[in-house]
GROMACS .gro file of C-alpha atoms in nm:
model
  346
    1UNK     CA    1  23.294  -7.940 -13.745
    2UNK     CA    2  23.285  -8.033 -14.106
    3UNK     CA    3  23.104  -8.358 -14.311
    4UNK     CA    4  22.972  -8.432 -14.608
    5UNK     CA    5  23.174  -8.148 -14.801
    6UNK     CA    6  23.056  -7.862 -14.579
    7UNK     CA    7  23.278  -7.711 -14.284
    8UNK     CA    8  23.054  -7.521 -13.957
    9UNK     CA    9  23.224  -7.278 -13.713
   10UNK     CA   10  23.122  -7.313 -13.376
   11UNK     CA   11  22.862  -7.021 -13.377
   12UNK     CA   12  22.718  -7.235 -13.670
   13UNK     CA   13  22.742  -7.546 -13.514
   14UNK     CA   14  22.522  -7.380 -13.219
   15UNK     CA   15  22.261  -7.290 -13.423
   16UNK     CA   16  22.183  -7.618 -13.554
   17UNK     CA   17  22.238  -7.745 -13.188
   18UNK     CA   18  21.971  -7.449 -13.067
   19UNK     CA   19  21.707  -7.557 -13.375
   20UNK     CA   20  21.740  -7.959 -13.265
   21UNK     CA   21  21.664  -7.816 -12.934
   22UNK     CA   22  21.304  -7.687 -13.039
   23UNK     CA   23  21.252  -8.069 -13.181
   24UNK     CA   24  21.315  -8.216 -12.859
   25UNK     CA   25  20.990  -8.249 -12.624
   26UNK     CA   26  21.205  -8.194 -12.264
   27UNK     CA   27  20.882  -8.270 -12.096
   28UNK     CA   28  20.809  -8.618 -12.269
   29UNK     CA   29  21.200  -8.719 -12.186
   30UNK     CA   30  21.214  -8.555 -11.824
   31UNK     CA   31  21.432  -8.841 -11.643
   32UNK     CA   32  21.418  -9.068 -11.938
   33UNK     CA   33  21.639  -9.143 -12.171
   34UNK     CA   34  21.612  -8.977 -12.563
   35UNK     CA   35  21.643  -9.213 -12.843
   36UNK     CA   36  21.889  -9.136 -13.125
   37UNK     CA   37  21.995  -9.348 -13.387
   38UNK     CA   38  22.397  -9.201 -13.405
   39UNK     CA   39  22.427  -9.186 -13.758
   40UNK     CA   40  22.813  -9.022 -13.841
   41UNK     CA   41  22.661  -8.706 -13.993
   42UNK     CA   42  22.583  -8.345 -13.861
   43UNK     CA   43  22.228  -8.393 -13.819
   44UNK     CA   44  22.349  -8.661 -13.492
   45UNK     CA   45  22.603  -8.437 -13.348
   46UNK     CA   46  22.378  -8.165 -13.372
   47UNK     CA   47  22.112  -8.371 -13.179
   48UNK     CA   48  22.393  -8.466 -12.932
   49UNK     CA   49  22.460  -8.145 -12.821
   50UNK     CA   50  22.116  -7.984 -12.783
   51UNK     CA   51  22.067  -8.319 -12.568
   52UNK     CA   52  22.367  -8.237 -12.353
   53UNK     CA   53  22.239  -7.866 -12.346
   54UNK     CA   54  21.902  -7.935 -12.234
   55UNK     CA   55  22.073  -8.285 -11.978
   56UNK     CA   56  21.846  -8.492 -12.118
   57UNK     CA   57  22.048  -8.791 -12.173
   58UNK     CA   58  22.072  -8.989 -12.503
   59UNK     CA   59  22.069  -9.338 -12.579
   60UNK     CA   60  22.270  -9.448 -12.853
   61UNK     CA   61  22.162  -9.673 -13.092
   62UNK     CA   62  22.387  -9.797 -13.355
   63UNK     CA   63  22.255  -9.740 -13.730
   64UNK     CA   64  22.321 -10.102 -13.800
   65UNK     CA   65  22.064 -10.282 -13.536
   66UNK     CA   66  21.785 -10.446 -13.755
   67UNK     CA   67  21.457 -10.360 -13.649
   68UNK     CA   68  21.405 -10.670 -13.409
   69UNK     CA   69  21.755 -10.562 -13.233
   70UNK     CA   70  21.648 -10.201 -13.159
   71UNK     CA   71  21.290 -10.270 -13.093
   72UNK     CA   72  21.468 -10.521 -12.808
   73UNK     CA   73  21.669 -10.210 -12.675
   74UNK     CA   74  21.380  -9.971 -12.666
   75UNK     CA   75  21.200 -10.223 -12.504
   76UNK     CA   76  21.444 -10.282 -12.263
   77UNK     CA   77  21.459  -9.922 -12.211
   78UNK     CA   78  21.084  -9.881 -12.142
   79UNK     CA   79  21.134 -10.139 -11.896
   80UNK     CA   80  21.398  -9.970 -11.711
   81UNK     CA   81  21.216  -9.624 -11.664
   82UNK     CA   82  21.389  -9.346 -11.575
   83UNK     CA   83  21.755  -9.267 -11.532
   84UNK     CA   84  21.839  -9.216 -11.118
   85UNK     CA   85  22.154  -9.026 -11.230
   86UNK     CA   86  22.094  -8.647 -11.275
   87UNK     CA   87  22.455  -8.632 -11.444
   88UNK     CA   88  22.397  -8.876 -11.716
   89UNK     CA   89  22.421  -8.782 -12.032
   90UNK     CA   90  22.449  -9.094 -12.234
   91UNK     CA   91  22.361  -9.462 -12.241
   92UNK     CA   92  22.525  -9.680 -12.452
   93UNK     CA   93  22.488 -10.048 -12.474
   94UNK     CA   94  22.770 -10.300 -12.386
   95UNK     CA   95  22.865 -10.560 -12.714
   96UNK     CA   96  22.711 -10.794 -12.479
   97UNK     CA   97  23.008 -11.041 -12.443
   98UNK     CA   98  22.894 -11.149 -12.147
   99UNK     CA   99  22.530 -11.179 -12.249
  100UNK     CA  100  22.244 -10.968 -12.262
  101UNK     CA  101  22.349 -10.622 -12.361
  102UNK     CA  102  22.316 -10.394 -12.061
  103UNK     CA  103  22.328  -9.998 -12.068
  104UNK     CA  104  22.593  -9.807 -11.968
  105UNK     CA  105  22.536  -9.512 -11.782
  106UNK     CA  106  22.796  -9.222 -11.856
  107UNK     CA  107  22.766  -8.901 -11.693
  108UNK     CA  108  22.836  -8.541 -11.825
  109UNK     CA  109  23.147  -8.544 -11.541
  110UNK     CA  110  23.285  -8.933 -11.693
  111UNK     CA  111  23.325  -8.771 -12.047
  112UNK     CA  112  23.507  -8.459 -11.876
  113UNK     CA  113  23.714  -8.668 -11.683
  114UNK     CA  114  23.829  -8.938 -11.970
  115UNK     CA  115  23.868  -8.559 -12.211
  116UNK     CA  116  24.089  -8.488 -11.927
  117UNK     CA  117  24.306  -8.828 -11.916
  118UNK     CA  118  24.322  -8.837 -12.245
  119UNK     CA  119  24.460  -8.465 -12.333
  120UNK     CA  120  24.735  -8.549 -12.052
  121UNK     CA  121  24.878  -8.817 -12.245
  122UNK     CA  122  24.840  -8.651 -12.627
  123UNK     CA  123  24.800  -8.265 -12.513
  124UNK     CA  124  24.648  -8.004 -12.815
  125UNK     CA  125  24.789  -7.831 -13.028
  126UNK     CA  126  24.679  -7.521 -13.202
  127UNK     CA  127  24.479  -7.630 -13.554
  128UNK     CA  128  24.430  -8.001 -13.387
  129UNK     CA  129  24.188  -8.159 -13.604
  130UNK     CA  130  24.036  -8.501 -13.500
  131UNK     CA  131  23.912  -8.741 -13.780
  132UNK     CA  132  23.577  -8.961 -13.673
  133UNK     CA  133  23.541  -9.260 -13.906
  134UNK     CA  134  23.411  -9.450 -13.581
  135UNK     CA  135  23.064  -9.521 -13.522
  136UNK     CA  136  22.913  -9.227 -13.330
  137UNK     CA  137  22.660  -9.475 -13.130
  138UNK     CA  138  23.001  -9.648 -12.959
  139UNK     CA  139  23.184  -9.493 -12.725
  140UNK     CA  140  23.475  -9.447 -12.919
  141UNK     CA  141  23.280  -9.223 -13.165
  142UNK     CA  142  23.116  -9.039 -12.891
  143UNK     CA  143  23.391  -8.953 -12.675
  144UNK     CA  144  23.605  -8.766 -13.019
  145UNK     CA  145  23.291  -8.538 -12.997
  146UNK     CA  146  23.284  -8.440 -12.612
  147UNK     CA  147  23.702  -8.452 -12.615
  148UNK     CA  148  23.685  -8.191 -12.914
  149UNK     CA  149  23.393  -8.001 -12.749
  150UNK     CA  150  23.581  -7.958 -12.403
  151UNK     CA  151  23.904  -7.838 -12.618
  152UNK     CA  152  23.729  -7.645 -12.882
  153UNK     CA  153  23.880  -7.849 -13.127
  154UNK     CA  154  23.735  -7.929 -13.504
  155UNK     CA  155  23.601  -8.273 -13.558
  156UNK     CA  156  23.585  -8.445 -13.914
  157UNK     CA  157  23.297  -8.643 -14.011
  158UNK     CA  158  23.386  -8.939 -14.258
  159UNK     CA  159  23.270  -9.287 -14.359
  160UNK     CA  160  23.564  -9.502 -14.337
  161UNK     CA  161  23.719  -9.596 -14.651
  162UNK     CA  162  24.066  -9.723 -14.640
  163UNK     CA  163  24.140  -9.586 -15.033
  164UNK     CA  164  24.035  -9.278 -14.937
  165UNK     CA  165  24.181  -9.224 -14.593
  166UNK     CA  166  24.533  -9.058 -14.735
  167UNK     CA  167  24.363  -8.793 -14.900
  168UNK     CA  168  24.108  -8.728 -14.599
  169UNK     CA  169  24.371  -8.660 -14.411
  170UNK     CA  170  24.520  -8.431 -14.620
  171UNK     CA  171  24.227  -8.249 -14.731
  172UNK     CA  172  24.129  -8.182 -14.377
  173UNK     CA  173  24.462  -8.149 -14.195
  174UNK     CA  174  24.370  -8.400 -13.978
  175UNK     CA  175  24.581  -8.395 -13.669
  176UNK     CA  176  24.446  -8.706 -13.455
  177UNK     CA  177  24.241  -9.026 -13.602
  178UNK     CA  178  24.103  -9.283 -13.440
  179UNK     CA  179  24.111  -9.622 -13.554
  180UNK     CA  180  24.074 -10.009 -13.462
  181UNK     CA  181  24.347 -10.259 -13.575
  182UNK     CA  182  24.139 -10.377 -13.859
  183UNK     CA  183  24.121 -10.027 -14.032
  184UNK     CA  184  24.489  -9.965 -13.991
  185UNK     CA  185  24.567 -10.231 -14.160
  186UNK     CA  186  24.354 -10.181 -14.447
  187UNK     CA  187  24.486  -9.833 -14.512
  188UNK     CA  188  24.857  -9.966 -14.490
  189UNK     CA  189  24.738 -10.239 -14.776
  190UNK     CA  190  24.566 -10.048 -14.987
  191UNK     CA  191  24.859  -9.777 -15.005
  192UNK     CA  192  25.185  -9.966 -14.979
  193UNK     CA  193  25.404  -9.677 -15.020
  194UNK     CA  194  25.183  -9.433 -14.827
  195UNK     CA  195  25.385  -9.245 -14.551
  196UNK     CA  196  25.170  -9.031 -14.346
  197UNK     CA  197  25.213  -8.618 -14.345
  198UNK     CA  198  25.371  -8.426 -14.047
  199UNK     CA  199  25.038  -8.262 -13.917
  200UNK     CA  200  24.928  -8.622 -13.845
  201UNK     CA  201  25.046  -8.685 -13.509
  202UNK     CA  202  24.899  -8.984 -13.371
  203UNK     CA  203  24.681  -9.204 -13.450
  204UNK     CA  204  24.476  -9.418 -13.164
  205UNK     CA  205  24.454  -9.796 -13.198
  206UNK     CA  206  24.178  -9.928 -13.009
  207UNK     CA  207  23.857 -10.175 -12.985
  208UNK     CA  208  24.045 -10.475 -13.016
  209UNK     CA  209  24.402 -10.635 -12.957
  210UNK     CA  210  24.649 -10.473 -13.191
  211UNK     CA  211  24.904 -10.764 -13.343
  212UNK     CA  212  25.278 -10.724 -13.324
  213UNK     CA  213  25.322 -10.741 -13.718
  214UNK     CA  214  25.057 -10.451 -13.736
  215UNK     CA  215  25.226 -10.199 -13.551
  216UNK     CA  216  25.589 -10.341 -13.656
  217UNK     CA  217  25.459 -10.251 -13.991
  218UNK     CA  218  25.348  -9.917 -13.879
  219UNK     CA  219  25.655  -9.838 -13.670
  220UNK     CA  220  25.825  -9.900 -14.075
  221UNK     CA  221  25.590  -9.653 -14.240
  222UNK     CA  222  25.684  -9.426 -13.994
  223UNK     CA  223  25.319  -9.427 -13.883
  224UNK     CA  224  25.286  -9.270 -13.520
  225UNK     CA  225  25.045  -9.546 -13.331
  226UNK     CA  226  24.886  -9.478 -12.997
  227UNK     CA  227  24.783  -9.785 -12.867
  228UNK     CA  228  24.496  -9.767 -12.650
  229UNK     CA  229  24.275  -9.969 -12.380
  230UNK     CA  230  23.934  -9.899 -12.245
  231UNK     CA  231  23.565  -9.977 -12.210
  232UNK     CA  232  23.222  -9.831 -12.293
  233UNK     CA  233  23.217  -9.845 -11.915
  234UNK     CA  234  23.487  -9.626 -11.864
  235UNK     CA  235  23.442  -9.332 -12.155
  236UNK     CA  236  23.661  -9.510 -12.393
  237UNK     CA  237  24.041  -9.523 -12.256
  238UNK     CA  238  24.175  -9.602 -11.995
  239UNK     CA  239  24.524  -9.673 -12.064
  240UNK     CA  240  24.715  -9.616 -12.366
  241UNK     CA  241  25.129  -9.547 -12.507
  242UNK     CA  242  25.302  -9.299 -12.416
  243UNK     CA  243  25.264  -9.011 -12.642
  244UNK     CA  244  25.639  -8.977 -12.627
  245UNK     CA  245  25.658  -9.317 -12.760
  246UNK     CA  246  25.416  -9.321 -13.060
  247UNK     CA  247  25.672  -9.455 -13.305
  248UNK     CA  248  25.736  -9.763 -13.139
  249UNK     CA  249  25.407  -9.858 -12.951
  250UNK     CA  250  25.526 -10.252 -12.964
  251UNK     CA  251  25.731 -10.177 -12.678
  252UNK     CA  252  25.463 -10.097 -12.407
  253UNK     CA  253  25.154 -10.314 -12.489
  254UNK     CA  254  24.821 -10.151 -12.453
  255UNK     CA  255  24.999  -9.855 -12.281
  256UNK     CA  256  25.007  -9.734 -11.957
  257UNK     CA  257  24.724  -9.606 -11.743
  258UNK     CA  258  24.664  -9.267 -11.795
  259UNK     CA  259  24.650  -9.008 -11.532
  260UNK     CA  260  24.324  -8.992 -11.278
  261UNK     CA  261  24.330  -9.375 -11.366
  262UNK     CA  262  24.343  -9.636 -11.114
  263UNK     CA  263  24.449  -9.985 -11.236
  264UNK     CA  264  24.504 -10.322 -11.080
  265UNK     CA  265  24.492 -10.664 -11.181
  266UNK     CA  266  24.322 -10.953 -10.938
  267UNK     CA  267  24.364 -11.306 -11.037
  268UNK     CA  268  24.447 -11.214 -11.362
  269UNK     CA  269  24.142 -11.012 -11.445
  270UNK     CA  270  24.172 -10.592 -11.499
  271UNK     CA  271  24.008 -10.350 -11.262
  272UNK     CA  272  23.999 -10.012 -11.278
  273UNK     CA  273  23.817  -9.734 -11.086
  274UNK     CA  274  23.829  -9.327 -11.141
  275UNK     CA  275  23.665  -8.969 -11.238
  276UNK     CA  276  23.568  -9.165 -11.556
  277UNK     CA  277  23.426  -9.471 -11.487
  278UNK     CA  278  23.062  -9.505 -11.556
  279UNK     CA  279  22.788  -9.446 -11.321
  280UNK     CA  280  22.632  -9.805 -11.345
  281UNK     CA  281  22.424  -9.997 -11.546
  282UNK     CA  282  22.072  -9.877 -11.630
  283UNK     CA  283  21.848 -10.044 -11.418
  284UNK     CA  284  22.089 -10.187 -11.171
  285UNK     CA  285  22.227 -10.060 -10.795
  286UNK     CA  286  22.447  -9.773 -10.888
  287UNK     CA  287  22.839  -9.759 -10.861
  288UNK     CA  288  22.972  -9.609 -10.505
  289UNK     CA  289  23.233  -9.388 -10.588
  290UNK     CA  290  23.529  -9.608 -10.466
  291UNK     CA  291  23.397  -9.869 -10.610
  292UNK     CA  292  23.613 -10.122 -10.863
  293UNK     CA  293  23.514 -10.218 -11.184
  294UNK     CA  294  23.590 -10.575 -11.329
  295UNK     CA  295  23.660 -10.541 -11.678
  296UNK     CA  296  23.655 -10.923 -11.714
  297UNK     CA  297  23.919 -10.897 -11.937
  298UNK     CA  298  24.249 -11.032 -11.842
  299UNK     CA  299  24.633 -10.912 -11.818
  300UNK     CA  300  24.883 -10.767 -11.611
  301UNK     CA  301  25.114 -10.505 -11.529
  302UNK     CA  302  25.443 -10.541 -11.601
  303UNK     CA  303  25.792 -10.379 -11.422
  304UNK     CA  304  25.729 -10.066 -11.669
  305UNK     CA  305  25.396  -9.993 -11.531
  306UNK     CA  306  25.235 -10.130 -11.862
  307UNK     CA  307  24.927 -10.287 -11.938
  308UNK     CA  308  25.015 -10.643 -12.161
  309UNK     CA  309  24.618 -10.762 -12.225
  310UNK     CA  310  24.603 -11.152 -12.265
  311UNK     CA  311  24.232 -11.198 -12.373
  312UNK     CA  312  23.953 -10.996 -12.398
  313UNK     CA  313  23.644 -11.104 -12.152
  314UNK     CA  314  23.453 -11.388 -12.347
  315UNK     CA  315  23.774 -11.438 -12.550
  316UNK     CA  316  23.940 -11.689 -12.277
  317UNK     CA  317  23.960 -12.010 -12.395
  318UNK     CA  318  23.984 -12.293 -12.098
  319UNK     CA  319  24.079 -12.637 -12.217
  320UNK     CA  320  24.191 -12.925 -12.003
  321UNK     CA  321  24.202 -12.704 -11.674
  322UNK     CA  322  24.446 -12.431 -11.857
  323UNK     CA  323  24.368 -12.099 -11.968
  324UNK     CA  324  24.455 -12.010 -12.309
  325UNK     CA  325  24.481 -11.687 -12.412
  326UNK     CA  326  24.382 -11.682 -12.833
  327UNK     CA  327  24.601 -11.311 -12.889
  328UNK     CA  328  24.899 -11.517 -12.741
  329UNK     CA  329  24.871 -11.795 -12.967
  330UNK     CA  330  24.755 -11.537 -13.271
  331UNK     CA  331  25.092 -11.311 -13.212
  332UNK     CA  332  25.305 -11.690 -13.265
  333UNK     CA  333  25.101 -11.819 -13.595
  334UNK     CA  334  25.151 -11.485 -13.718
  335UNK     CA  335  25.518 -11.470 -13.680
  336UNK     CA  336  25.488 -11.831 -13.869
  337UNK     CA  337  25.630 -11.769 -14.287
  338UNK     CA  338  25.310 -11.761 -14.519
  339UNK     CA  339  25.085 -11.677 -14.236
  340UNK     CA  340  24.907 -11.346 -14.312
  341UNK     CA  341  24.629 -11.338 -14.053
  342UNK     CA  342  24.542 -11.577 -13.768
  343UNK     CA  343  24.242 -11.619 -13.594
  344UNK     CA  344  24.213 -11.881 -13.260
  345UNK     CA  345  23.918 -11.978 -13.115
  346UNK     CA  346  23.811 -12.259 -12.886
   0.00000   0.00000   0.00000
């Protein structure tokens, strides 16, 4: 691991794990869930993993919340007692698109199984070297840690800055970064003639629909873009391009379903069901294992096998008995001379 200017070996790294262990009360949090503000320093991921070490399982809060916000949570939490799922290992808390936020319940055999998807579709590489600029109290923070921890891989700490990014990545040999289509673009603006180094291999695009122009731009900087689709409720992805096809991810959507995924698409809404799907929602019936889960978002599955997402759930705008889908309409302004951005809501 390394952050804030200082790199830890794994033997290191266990010995802050082992001294966060001694601050934890196991007793006090037997069944219940630990709270940690997931901060993007060492201090949180050393907290993480005594928490996975001794299974008591963490709930996330994100270091932004304002006071009212997390003292809704925790009471929430209070409310909802223990955690019926001997597994679990984390709890994070949906965006709440739908309404109230509700915890997610993902167990220690979810993360292994989305590590699992996801390292059939990129694969490691000796000296692999993951870059987290993503929130650590989302999913897609959390699950660089446990993919890195399954592989033994190094994970880099950073704040994102978008002037800075070029020479993170080259300072750390990072291998693998993780970004959402906002960030991307940043970087490419604020270094127009910035072509990215050989050791960078991929870099996942995720959180939010990524527009055409963004990854035509890419594809021109020679920037290899994973494209990716998932859920807090399903360890982060669940589908995502083809490694093979990194330098032109326009041409398959949000990807593919990866492997140990099952996908289908009912009335125009997303379902999927697998090894990583979560466990249920804290304080609700739990999941059977066969059971589907309704993303809410809708799409469909085209003659390749890939995923083309038309709205994210809460995004769908219905007006005069049609359903309009705003990243349609967003990808056609945008194509529009003069436009730079485009944003469509109802």
């Amino acid at each position: 691991l390394s952050g804030a200017g200082r790199a830890y070996s794994f033997a290191a790294l266990a010995a802050r794990a082992k001294a966060a262990m001694g601050d934890i009360d196991r007793a006090r949090f037997a069944g219940r869930p630990y709270p940690l503000v997931a901060t993007g320093d060492v201090d949180t991921v050393a907290t993480l993993l005594a928490l996975l070490e001794l299974r008591v399982p963490a709930l996330l809060l994100h270091p932004r919340l304002t006071a009212v916000e997390r003292d809704a949570l925790l009471a929430d939490a209070a409310r909802a007692g223990s955690v019926p799922h001997a597994d679990a290992a984390a709890i994070i808390h949906t965006s709440g698109t739908t309404g109230t936020p509700r915890g997610a319940v993902l167990t220690r055999g979810a993360l292994l199984a989305s590590a699992r998807a996801s390292a059939a579709n990129l694969g490691w590489e000796d000296g692999d070297c993951w870059l987290a600029c993503m929130p650590l109290a989302r999913v897609g923070g959390l699950s660089i840690v446990t993919r890195c921890l399954a592989a033994r891989r190094k994970v880099a700490l950073a704040e994102f800055d978008a002037a800075a990014f070029p020479a993170q990545v080259d300072a750390e040999r990072v291998t693998l970064a993780s970004l959402v289509p906002t960030m991307l673009a940043r970087v490419l603006d604020a270094h127009p003639r910035w072509t990215p180094p050989a050791h960078l291999r991929a870099v996942l695009v995720g959180g939010a629909a990524a527009p055409a122009r963004l990854l035509e731009r890419a594809a021109a900087r020679g920037v290899p873009v994973i494209v990716t689709y998932g859920l807090t409720e399903t360890c982060s992805m669940v589908a995502a391009t083809p490694y093979a096809e990194r330098y032109a991810a326009a041409a398959c959507g949000a990807g593919r379903p990866l492997p140990g995924v099952e996908m289908r698409v009912v009335d125009g809404r997303i379902e999927v069901r697998g090894p990583m799907r979560m466990a249920g929602y804290w304080g609700e019936p739990p999941l059977a294992t066969d059971d589907w889960f309704d993303t809410g978002d809708m799409g469909a599955l085209d003659a390749r096998g890939c995923l083309q997402l038309h709205a994210r759930r809460g995004d769908l705008i219905v007006t005069g008995g049609e359903n309009v889908y705003p990243a349609e309409v967003e990808r056609e302004l945008e194509r529009c001379p003069g436009v730079a951005e485009a944003a469509v809501f109802g």
